[in-house]
Amino acid sequence: MRTKLIAGNWKMFHGGASGVELAAEVARIAARVPNVECVVAPPFTALAAVAQMVSEIGEQLGHRPIGVAAQNFYPEEKGAFTGEISARMIAEAGCHWVIVGHSERRQLFAETDAFVAKKVGVAIENGLHPIFCVGETLEERGAGATLEVVLRQVNAAKEALTAGKGGVVIAYEPVWAIGTGKNATPADAQEVHAAIRAALEPSLRERTRILYGGSVKPDNAAALLGQPDIDGALVGGASLDAAGFGAILRAAS
Ligand code: PGA
């Protein structure tokens, strides 16, 4: 009943014409893969051009084959915030999605649980679908604190999750698995996904999609996506290649 969602986080790659080209290739592939929702998250500089191209392809096909996400935003409406971009600006650029609280934002840009939770709420208020990331570090896993950390991060956004009425997508991304080639085993990921689902309020539990992220590749996607509480993937490195990303889409289908 939960449609699988595969989202590609391009990080700081493909900001210009190459981004539009990659998104067009992904859109063509996604249009032929049934029963899977697909989203790409280009850098800010390519957002409007990618969104425009996707909407043109959507007009030809009669439906939009992919969604477009921003990778971040700043949770104020406007003001003296040099270098920042608001949720409304993202929506005006033609995006419907936004990644919030990615571990690189938490670690490199000092985003706290409270700040991330605020962003989830502001994204919803602006009509964007948040992809809300949580995950433990290697030290935290080593200390046996995985569930404590992940559930603390999820619970910090409780109000926003309620306001989102099941539309907030949660992405469980163990920090030690991101860009390292080490992914959680399907059973380990499933255990965390099940715990996250159980921690959600009853009305959200069955509706909320929980993605796995961290070194998802064409050859490990099917096993991860076959777990009962894994509703899709947030893919970094492997989303930069249309053929490989397409293989992950097909694994989800
Ligand atoms: P990765 O990145 O697939 O390259 O590990 C995932 C992410 O950071 O979202």
Short mmCIF file of C-alpha atoms and ligand atoms in Angstrom, two decimals:
data_model
loop_
_atom_site.label_atom_id
_atom_site.label_comp_id
_atom_site.label_asym_id
_atom_site.label_seq_id
_atom_site.Cartn_x
_atom_site.Cartn_y
_atom_site.Cartn_z
CA MET A 1 0.00 0.00 0.00
CA ARG A 2 3.00 2.35 0.40
CA THR A 3 4.35 3.22 -3.07
CA LYS A 4 8.10 2.70 -3.14
CA LEU A 5 10.10 5.92 -3.46
CA ILE A 6 13.61 6.14 -4.87
CA ALA A 7 15.29 9.52 -4.39
CA GLY A 8 18.65 10.54 -5.85
CA ASN A 9 20.70 12.98 -3.79
CA TRP A 10 23.23 14.48 -6.21
CA LYS A 11 25.01 16.46 -3.47
CA MET A 12 27.48 18.97 -4.98
CA PHE A 13 27.55 17.39 -8.45
CA HIS A 14 25.83 18.24 -11.75
CA GLY A 15 24.84 21.84 -11.05
CA GLY A 16 24.47 23.04 -14.62
CA ALA A 17 23.64 21.65 -18.07
CA SER A 18 24.91 18.19 -17.07
CA GLY A 19 22.24 18.16 -14.32
CA VAL A 20 19.46 18.86 -16.80
CA GLU A 21 20.83 16.11 -19.02
CA LEU A 22 21.03 13.59 -16.16
CA ALA A 23 17.50 14.44 -14.99
CA ALA A 24 16.15 14.01 -18.54
CA GLU A 25 17.77 10.56 -18.79
CA VAL A 26 16.39 9.57 -15.38
CA ALA A 27 12.93 10.86 -16.35
CA ARG A 28 12.93 8.77 -19.54
CA ILE A 29 13.92 5.65 -17.57
CA ALA A 30 11.48 6.33 -14.70
CA ALA A 31 8.59 6.78 -17.16
CA ARG A 32 9.02 3.09 -18.09
CA VAL A 33 9.23 1.74 -14.53
CA PRO A 34 5.78 1.11 -13.03
CA ASN A 35 4.72 1.39 -9.37
CA VAL A 36 7.72 3.38 -8.16
CA GLU A 37 7.93 7.08 -7.39
CA CYS A 38 11.21 8.73 -8.35
CA VAL A 39 12.71 12.02 -7.14
CA VAL A 40 16.02 13.70 -8.00
CA ALA A 41 17.73 16.35 -5.85
CA PRO A 42 20.08 18.54 -7.91
CA PRO A 43 22.11 21.43 -6.49
CA PHE A 44 20.31 24.79 -6.20
CA THR A 45 21.76 26.16 -9.44
CA ALA A 46 20.11 23.43 -11.54
CA LEU A 47 16.77 23.28 -9.71
CA ALA A 48 14.67 25.62 -11.84
CA ALA A 49 16.02 24.27 -15.13
CA VAL A 50 15.49 20.65 -14.06
CA ALA A 51 11.97 21.40 -12.77
CA GLN A 52 11.09 23.16 -16.03
CA MET A 53 12.38 20.26 -18.11
CA VAL A 54 10.49 17.72 -15.98
CA SER A 55 7.29 19.69 -16.33
CA GLU A 56 7.70 19.79 -20.14
CA ILE A 57 8.29 16.03 -20.26
CA GLY A 58 5.26 15.68 -17.97
CA GLU A 59 3.09 17.58 -20.45
CA GLN A 60 4.15 15.28 -23.27
CA LEU A 61 3.50 12.13 -21.22
CA GLY A 62 0.40 13.33 -19.39
CA HIS A 63 2.10 12.74 -16.02
CA ARG A 64 5.33 13.85 -14.36
CA PRO A 65 7.71 10.88 -14.40
CA ILE A 66 9.92 12.25 -11.60
CA GLY A 67 9.74 14.77 -8.78
CA VAL A 68 12.37 17.40 -8.07
CA ALA A 69 13.81 18.04 -4.60
CA ALA A 70 16.09 20.69 -3.18
CA GLN A 71 18.85 19.38 -0.90
CA ASN A 72 18.38 22.02 1.77
CA PHE A 73 16.77 25.38 2.62
CA TYR A 74 16.77 27.92 5.43
CA PRO A 75 13.64 27.96 7.63
CA GLU A 76 12.88 31.70 7.57
CA GLU A 77 10.50 33.36 5.18
CA LYS A 78 12.85 36.15 4.06
CA GLY A 79 15.41 38.54 5.46
CA ALA A 80 19.10 39.22 5.92
CA PHE A 81 20.37 35.64 5.59
CA THR A 82 23.15 36.01 3.06
CA GLY A 83 23.61 32.90 0.99
CA GLU A 84 20.41 31.19 2.12
CA ILE A 85 17.29 30.12 0.24
CA SER A 86 13.75 29.87 1.68
CA ALA A 87 11.24 27.05 1.30
CA ARG A 88 9.04 29.37 -0.74
CA MET A 89 11.87 30.08 -3.16
CA ILE A 90 12.30 26.36 -3.65
CA ALA A 91 8.61 25.95 -4.37
CA GLU A 92 8.78 28.92 -6.77
CA ALA A 93 11.62 27.17 -8.61
CA GLY A 94 9.14 24.37 -9.36
CA CYS A 95 10.21 21.86 -6.69
CA HIS A 96 7.79 19.80 -4.64
CA TRP A 97 10.31 18.07 -2.38
CA VAL A 98 13.18 18.94 -0.07
CA ILE A 99 15.78 16.88 1.80
CA VAL A 100 16.03 17.96 5.44
CA GLY A 101 18.63 17.11 8.07
CA HIS A 102 20.99 15.08 5.91
CA SER A 103 23.89 13.85 8.07
CA GLU A 104 26.30 16.03 6.07
CA ARG A 105 24.20 19.05 7.11
CA ARG A 106 24.11 17.86 10.71
CA GLN A 107 27.86 17.16 10.84
CA LEU A 108 29.46 19.79 8.58
CA PHE A 109 26.97 22.61 9.14
CA ALA A 110 26.08 21.93 12.77
CA GLU A 111 22.36 21.39 12.25
CA THR A 112 20.78 20.29 15.53
CA ASP A 113 17.75 18.06 16.10
CA ALA A 114 15.68 21.14 16.98
CA PHE A 115 16.76 23.07 13.89
CA VAL A 116 16.07 20.08 11.64
CA ALA A 117 12.64 19.62 13.24
CA LYS A 118 11.84 23.29 12.62
CA LYS A 119 12.81 22.84 8.98
CA VAL A 120 10.52 19.83 8.57
CA GLY A 121 7.65 21.98 9.86
CA VAL A 122 8.46 24.97 7.66
CA ALA A 123 8.76 22.73 4.59
CA ILE A 124 5.26 21.38 5.24
CA GLU A 125 3.84 24.88 5.76
CA ASN A 126 5.20 25.78 2.33
CA GLY A 127 3.64 22.77 0.63
CA LEU A 128 6.89 20.87 0.19
CA HIS A 129 7.26 17.15 0.90
CA PRO A 130 10.21 16.75 3.29
CA ILE A 131 12.61 13.81 3.12
CA PHE A 132 13.67 13.91 6.77
CA CYS A 133 17.01 12.16 7.40
CA VAL A 134 18.09 10.43 10.59
CA GLY A 135 20.94 8.08 11.41
CA GLU A 136 23.64 7.13 13.90
CA THR A 137 27.42 7.50 13.64
CA LEU A 138 29.85 4.58 13.84
CA GLU A 139 30.73 5.48 17.45
CA GLU A 140 27.06 5.56 18.40
CA ARG A 141 26.46 2.17 16.75
CA GLY A 142 29.57 0.81 18.49
CA ALA A 143 28.21 2.01 21.82
CA GLY A 144 24.93 0.20 21.19
CA ALA A 145 23.07 3.53 20.97
CA THR A 146 21.64 3.20 17.44
CA LEU A 147 17.96 3.07 18.35
CA GLU A 148 18.31 5.67 21.10
CA VAL A 149 19.92 8.16 18.70
CA VAL A 150 17.61 7.52 15.77
CA LEU A 151 14.44 7.63 17.87
CA ARG A 152 15.66 10.84 19.57
CA GLN A 153 16.06 12.42 16.12
CA VAL A 154 12.63 11.19 14.99
CA ASN A 155 10.90 12.26 18.21
CA ALA A 156 12.41 15.74 17.98
CA ALA A 157 10.27 16.24 14.87
CA LYS A 158 7.10 14.72 16.35
CA GLU A 159 4.96 17.85 15.96
CA ALA A 160 6.03 18.35 12.36
CA LEU A 161 5.42 14.67 11.58
CA THR A 162 1.90 15.04 12.93
CA ALA A 163 1.36 18.22 10.91
CA GLY A 164 2.56 16.34 7.82
CA LYS A 165 -0.26 13.76 8.23
CA GLY A 166 1.91 10.93 6.92
CA GLY A 167 3.36 12.95 4.03
CA VAL A 168 6.78 13.37 5.62
CA VAL A 169 9.16 10.74 4.24
CA ILE A 170 11.75 9.57 6.76
CA ALA A 171 15.17 8.43 5.50
CA TYR A 172 17.22 6.22 7.79
CA GLU A 173 20.84 6.72 6.79
CA PRO A 174 23.48 5.25 9.09
CA VAL A 175 26.28 7.83 8.87
CA TRP A 176 28.96 5.12 8.64
CA ALA A 177 27.29 3.74 5.51
CA ILE A 178 27.17 6.99 3.54
CA GLY A 179 29.64 7.10 0.68
CA THR A 180 31.73 4.35 2.28
CA GLY A 181 30.58 1.32 0.31
CA LYS A 182 29.55 -0.30 3.63
CA ASN A 183 25.81 -0.67 3.78
CA ALA A 184 23.77 -1.96 6.69
CA THR A 185 22.65 -5.54 6.19
CA PRO A 186 19.00 -5.79 5.15
CA ALA A 187 18.19 -7.31 8.56
CA ASP A 188 19.99 -4.52 10.49
CA ALA A 189 18.26 -1.84 8.43
CA GLN A 190 14.88 -3.55 8.84
CA GLU A 191 15.30 -3.59 12.61
CA VAL A 192 15.83 0.18 12.72
CA HIS A 193 13.03 0.83 10.23
CA ALA A 194 10.60 -1.25 12.30
CA ALA A 195 11.61 0.65 15.44
CA ILE A 196 11.07 4.01 13.72
CA ARG A 197 7.66 2.90 12.48
CA ALA A 198 6.67 1.67 15.92
CA ALA A 199 7.65 5.04 17.41
CA LEU A 200 5.34 6.97 15.08
CA GLU A 201 1.90 7.87 16.29
CA PRO A 202 -0.69 5.26 15.28
CA SER A 203 -2.36 7.37 12.58
CA LEU A 204 0.98 7.85 10.79
CA ARG A 205 2.42 4.38 11.26
CA GLU A 206 1.18 2.57 8.16
CA ARG A 207 1.19 5.61 5.91
CA THR A 208 4.69 6.95 6.48
CA ARG A 209 7.35 5.91 4.00
CA ILE A 210 10.73 5.12 5.53
CA LEU A 211 13.64 5.03 3.07
CA TYR A 212 17.04 3.44 3.62
CA GLY A 213 20.15 5.33 2.54
CA GLY A 214 23.88 4.62 2.65
CA SER A 215 25.78 2.96 -0.19
CA VAL A 216 22.65 1.71 -1.97
CA LYS A 217 23.77 0.27 -5.31
CA PRO A 218 22.12 -1.73 -8.10
CA ASP A 219 23.49 -4.98 -6.63
CA ASN A 220 22.25 -4.52 -3.05
CA ALA A 221 19.02 -2.59 -3.68
CA ALA A 222 16.67 -5.56 -4.14
CA ALA A 223 17.62 -7.20 -0.84
CA LEU A 224 17.20 -3.94 1.10
CA LEU A 225 13.96 -3.01 -0.66
CA GLY A 226 12.56 -6.48 -0.02
CA GLN A 227 12.35 -5.80 3.74
CA PRO A 228 8.81 -5.15 5.00
CA ASP A 229 9.52 -1.72 6.53
CA ILE A 230 11.89 -0.39 3.84
CA ASP A 231 9.78 1.72 1.49
CA GLY A 232 12.49 2.97 -0.82
CA ALA A 233 15.98 4.40 -0.93
CA LEU A 234 17.84 7.68 -0.72
CA VAL A 235 20.74 7.17 -3.09
CA GLY A 236 23.86 9.33 -3.26
CA GLY A 237 26.79 8.13 -5.37
CA ALA A 238 24.80 5.65 -7.43
CA SER A 239 22.27 8.33 -8.43
CA LEU A 240 24.90 10.16 -10.50
CA ASP A 241 24.75 7.54 -13.22
CA ALA A 242 21.38 7.22 -15.01
CA ALA A 243 21.83 3.55 -15.92
CA GLY A 244 22.77 2.51 -12.37
CA PHE A 245 20.01 4.63 -10.84
CA GLY A 246 17.59 3.08 -13.34
CA ALA A 247 18.63 -0.38 -12.16
CA ILE A 248 17.77 0.66 -8.58
CA LEU A 249 14.37 1.93 -9.79
CA ARG A 250 13.71 -1.41 -11.46
CA ALA A 251 14.75 -3.26 -8.30
CA ALA A 252 12.08 -1.27 -6.44
CA SER A 253 9.38 -1.98 -9.04
P1 PGA B 1 25.60 7.24 -0.76
O1 PGA B 1 24.90 8.54 -0.14
O2 PGA B 1 24.52 6.48 -1.51
O3 PGA B 1 26.66 7.77 -1.68
O4 PGA B 1 26.14 6.45 0.36
C1 PGA B 1 23.62 8.48 0.41
C2 PGA B 1 23.22 9.85 0.93
O5 PGA B 1 24.11 10.58 1.41
O6 PGA B 1 22.05 10.22 0.90
#
